[in-house]
Coordinates of C-alpha atoms in Angstrom, one line a residue:
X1 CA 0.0 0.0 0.0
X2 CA 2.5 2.5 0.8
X3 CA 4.4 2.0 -2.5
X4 CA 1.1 2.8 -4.3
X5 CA 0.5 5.5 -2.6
X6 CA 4.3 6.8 -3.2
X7 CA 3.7 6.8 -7.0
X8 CA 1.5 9.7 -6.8
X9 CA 4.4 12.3 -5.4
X10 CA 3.5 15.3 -7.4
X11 CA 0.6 17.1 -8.7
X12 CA 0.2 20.0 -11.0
X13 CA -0.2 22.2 -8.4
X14 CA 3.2 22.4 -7.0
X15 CA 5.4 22.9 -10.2
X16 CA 2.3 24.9 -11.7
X17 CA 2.5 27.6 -9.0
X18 CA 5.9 29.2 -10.2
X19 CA 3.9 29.3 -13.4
X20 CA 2.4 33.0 -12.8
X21 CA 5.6 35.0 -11.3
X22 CA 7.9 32.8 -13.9
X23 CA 5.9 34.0 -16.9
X24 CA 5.5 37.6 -15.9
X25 CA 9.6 37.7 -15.4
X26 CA 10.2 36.2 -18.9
X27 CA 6.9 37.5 -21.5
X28 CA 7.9 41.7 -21.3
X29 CA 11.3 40.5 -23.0
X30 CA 10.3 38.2 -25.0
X31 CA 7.9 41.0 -26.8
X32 CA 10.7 43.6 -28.0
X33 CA 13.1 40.5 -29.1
X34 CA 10.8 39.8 -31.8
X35 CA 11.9 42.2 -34.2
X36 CA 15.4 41.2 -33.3
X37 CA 15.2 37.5 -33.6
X38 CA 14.0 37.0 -37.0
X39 CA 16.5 39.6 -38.6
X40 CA 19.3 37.4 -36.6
X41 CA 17.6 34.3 -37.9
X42 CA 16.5 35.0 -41.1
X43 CA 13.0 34.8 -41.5
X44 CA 10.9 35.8 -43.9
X45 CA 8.6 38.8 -43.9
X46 CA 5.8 36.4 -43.3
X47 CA 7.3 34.9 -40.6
X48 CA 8.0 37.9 -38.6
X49 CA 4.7 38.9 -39.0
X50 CA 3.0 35.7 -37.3
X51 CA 6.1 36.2 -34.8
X52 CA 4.7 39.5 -34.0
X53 CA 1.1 38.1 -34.0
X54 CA 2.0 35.3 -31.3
X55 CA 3.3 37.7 -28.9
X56 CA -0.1 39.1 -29.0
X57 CA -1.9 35.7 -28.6
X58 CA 0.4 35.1 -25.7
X59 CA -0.4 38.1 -24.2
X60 CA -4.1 37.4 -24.0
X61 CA -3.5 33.9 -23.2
X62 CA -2.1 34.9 -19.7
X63 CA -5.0 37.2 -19.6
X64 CA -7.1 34.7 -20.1
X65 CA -5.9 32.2 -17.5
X66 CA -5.5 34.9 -15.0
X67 CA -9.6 35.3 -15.5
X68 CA -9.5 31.4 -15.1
X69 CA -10.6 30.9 -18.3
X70 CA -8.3 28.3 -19.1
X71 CA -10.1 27.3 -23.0
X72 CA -10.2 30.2 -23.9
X73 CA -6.1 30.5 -23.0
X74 CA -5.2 26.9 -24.5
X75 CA -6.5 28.5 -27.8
X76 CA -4.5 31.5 -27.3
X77 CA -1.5 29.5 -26.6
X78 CA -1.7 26.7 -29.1
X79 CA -2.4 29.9 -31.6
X80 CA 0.8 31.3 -30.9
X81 CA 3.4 28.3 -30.4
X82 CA 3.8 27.4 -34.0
X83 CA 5.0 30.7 -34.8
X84 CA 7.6 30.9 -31.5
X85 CA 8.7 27.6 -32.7
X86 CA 9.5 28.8 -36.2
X87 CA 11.8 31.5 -34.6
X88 CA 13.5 29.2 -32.2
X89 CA 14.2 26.8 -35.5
X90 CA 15.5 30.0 -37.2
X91 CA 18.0 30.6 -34.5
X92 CA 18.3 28.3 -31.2
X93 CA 21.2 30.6 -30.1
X94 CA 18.3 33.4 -29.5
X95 CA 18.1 32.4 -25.4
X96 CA 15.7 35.3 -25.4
X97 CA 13.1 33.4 -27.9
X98 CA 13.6 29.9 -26.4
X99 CA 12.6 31.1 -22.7
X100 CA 9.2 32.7 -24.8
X101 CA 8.6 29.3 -25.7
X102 CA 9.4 27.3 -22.7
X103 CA 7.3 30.0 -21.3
X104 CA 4.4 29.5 -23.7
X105 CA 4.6 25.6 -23.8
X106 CA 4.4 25.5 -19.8
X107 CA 2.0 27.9 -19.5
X108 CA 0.0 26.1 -22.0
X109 CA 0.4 23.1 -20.1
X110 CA -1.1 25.0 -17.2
X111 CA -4.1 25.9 -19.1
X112 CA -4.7 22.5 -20.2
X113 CA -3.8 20.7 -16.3
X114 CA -6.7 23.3 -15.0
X115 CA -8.5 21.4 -17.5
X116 CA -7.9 17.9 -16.5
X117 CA -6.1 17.2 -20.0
X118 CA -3.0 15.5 -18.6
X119 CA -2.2 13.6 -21.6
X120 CA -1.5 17.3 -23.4
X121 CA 0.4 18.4 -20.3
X122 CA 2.8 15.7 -19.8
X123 CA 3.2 16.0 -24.1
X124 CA 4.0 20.3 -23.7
X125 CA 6.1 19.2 -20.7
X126 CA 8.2 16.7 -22.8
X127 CA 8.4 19.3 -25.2
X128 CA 9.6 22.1 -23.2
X129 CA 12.1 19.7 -21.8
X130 CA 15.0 21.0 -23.2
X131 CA 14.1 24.6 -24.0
X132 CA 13.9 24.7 -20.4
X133 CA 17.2 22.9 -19.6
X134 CA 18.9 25.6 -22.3
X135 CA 17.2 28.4 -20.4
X136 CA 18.6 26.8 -17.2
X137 CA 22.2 26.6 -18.8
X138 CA 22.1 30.1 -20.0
X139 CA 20.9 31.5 -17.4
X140 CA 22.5 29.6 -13.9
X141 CA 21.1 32.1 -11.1
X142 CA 17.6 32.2 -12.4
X143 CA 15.9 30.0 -9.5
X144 CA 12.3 30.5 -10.9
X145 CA 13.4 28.6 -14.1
X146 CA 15.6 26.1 -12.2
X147 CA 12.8 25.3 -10.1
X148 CA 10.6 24.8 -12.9
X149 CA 12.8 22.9 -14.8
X150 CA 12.8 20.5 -11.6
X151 CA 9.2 20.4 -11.4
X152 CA 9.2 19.5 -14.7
X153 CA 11.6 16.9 -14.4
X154 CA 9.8 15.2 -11.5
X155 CA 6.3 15.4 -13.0
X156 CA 7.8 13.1 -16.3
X157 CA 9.5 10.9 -13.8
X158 CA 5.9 10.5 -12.0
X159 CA 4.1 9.9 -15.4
X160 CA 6.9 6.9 -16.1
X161 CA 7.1 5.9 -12.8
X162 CA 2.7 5.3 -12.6
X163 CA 3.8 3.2 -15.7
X164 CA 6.5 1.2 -14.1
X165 CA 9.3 2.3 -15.8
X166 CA 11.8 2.9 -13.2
X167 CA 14.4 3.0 -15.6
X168 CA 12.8 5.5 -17.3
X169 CA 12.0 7.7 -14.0
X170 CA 15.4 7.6 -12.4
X171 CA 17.2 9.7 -14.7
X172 CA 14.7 12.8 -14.5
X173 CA 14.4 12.5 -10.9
X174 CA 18.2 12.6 -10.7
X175 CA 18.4 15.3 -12.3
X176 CA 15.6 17.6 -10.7
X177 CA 17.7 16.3 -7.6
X178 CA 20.5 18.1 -8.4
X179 CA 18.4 21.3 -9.3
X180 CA 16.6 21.4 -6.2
X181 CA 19.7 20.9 -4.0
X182 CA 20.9 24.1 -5.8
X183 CA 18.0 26.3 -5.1
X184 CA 17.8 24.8 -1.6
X185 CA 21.7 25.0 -0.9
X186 CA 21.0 29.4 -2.0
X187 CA 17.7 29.5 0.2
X188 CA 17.3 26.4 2.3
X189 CA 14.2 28.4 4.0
X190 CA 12.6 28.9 0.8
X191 CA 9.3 26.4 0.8
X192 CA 9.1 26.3 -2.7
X193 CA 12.4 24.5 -2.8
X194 CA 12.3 22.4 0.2
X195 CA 9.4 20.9 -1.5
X196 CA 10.8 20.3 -5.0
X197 CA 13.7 18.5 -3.1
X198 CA 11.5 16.6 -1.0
X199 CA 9.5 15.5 -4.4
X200 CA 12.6 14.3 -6.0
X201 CA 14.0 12.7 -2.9
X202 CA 10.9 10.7 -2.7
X203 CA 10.8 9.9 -6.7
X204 CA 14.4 9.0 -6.4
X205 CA 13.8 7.0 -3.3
X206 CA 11.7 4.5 -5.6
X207 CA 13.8 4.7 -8.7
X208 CA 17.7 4.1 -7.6
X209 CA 19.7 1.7 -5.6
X210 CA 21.3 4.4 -3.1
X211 CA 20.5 3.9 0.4
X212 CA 21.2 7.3 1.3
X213 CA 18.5 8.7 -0.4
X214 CA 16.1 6.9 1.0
X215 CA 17.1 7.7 4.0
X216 CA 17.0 11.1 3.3
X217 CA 13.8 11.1 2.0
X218 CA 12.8 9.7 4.8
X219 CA 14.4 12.2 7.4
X220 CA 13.2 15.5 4.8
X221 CA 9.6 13.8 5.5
X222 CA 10.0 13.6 9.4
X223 CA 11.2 17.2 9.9
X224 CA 8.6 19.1 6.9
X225 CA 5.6 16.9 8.4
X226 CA 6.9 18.0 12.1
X227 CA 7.4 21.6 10.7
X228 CA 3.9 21.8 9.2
X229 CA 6.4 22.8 5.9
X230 CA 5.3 19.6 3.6
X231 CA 2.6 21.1 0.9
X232 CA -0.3 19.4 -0.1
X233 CA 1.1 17.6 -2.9
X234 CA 3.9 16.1 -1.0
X235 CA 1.8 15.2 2.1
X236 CA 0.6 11.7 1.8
X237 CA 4.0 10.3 0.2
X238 CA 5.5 12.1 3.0
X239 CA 3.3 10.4 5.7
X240 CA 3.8 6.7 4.5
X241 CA 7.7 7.6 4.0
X242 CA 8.0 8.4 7.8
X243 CA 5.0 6.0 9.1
X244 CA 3.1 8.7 10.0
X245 CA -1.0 8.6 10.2
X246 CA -2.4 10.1 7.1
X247 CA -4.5 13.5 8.4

């Protein structure tokens, strides 16, 4: 029972809730680099123009989710990723244009998750993978996008770990592991990044062969359950880690 109930580590919630501040950082550049990308890139007039227009869909998709009117922001979104992704095809070395569409893929993964549509979520997050792990590389201080990049990480490793792939899972909880033990290692009080960790210590936990994770995972339960610091999310695989009652 308490393996089941292990499996289901993260939801949407947790990752999801760095969506707001993380997009409102990264959209009001993304905006005036559209003239600059597709001169650098060499697009064509046509191009540039449904650039141009997606910046606008964007912008009224994260109107539209901020009204919690998730449909009407999926459309939004979906209207303006084909265009971001012809830019980021034109020139990957534009770190300015491949944060808009991490940006715009995760957001629109948010939309869709509000929606209950988790087989398009865990698709945008797959997708966004490694726009997200360039943005991270580029940019190595930037905790919002680290800590997305880990939540991302850990909600792929919970999709293939519900399927039984260990295998599969241990890789991407490793390496939101070594994400989150940045961002905790800068602010340890931070409970944002005490719960990533404790996510990925607990995926990990069920994944690899090292002892001393587990055992962490277990102590990292013990003291966020005893500190009332363990979020929703994280609660119940928390509680059967430490054999604690379930609230």
């Amino acid at each position: 029972m308490a393996k089941t109930a292990l499996i289901a580590l993260l939801t949407l919630s947790a990752p999801l809730a760095l969506a707001a501040p993380a997009l409102a950082q990264t959209a009001a550049p993304a905006a005036p680099a559209a003239e600059a990308a597709p001169a650098a890139g060499q697009m064509t007039p046509e191009q540039i123009a449904a650039f141009n227009k997606a910046v606008t869909d964007f912008t009224a998709g994260q109107t539209a989710q901020q009204a919690n009117d998730n449909a009407g922001a999926t459309a939004k979104y979906d209207a303006a990723l084909p265009a971001i992704r012809t830019a980021v095809q034109a020139d990957p070395s534009k770190i300015d244009n491949v944060n808009f569409l991490a940006n715009a893929l995760y957001a629109d993964a948010a939309a869709y998750g509000a929606q209950g549509q988790m087989d398009k979520v865990i698709a945008l997050y797959g997708e966004s993978l490694p726009h997200w792990r360039k943005v991270v590389e580029a940019k190595p201080a930037d905790m919002a996008s680290r800590n997305i990049l880990a939540g991302i990480l850990i909600q792929l490793g919970n999709q293939k770990l519900g399927a039984q792939d260990k295998a599969g899972a241990d890789p991407l909880y490793q390496e939101a592991l070594g994400l989150a033990r940045k961002s905790v290692a800068e602010k340890a009080a931070d409970p944002i990044n005490k719960n990533i960790l404790l996510s990925a210590l607990i995926g990990a936990s069920q994944t690899g062969t090292d002892a001393a994770v587990k055992t962490e995972a277990v102590t990292m339960s013990k003291a966020m359950l005893a500190d009332g610091s363990a979020d929703a999310a994280n609660k119940p695989a928390a509680q059967a880690l430490a054999g604690a009652p379930a609230a």
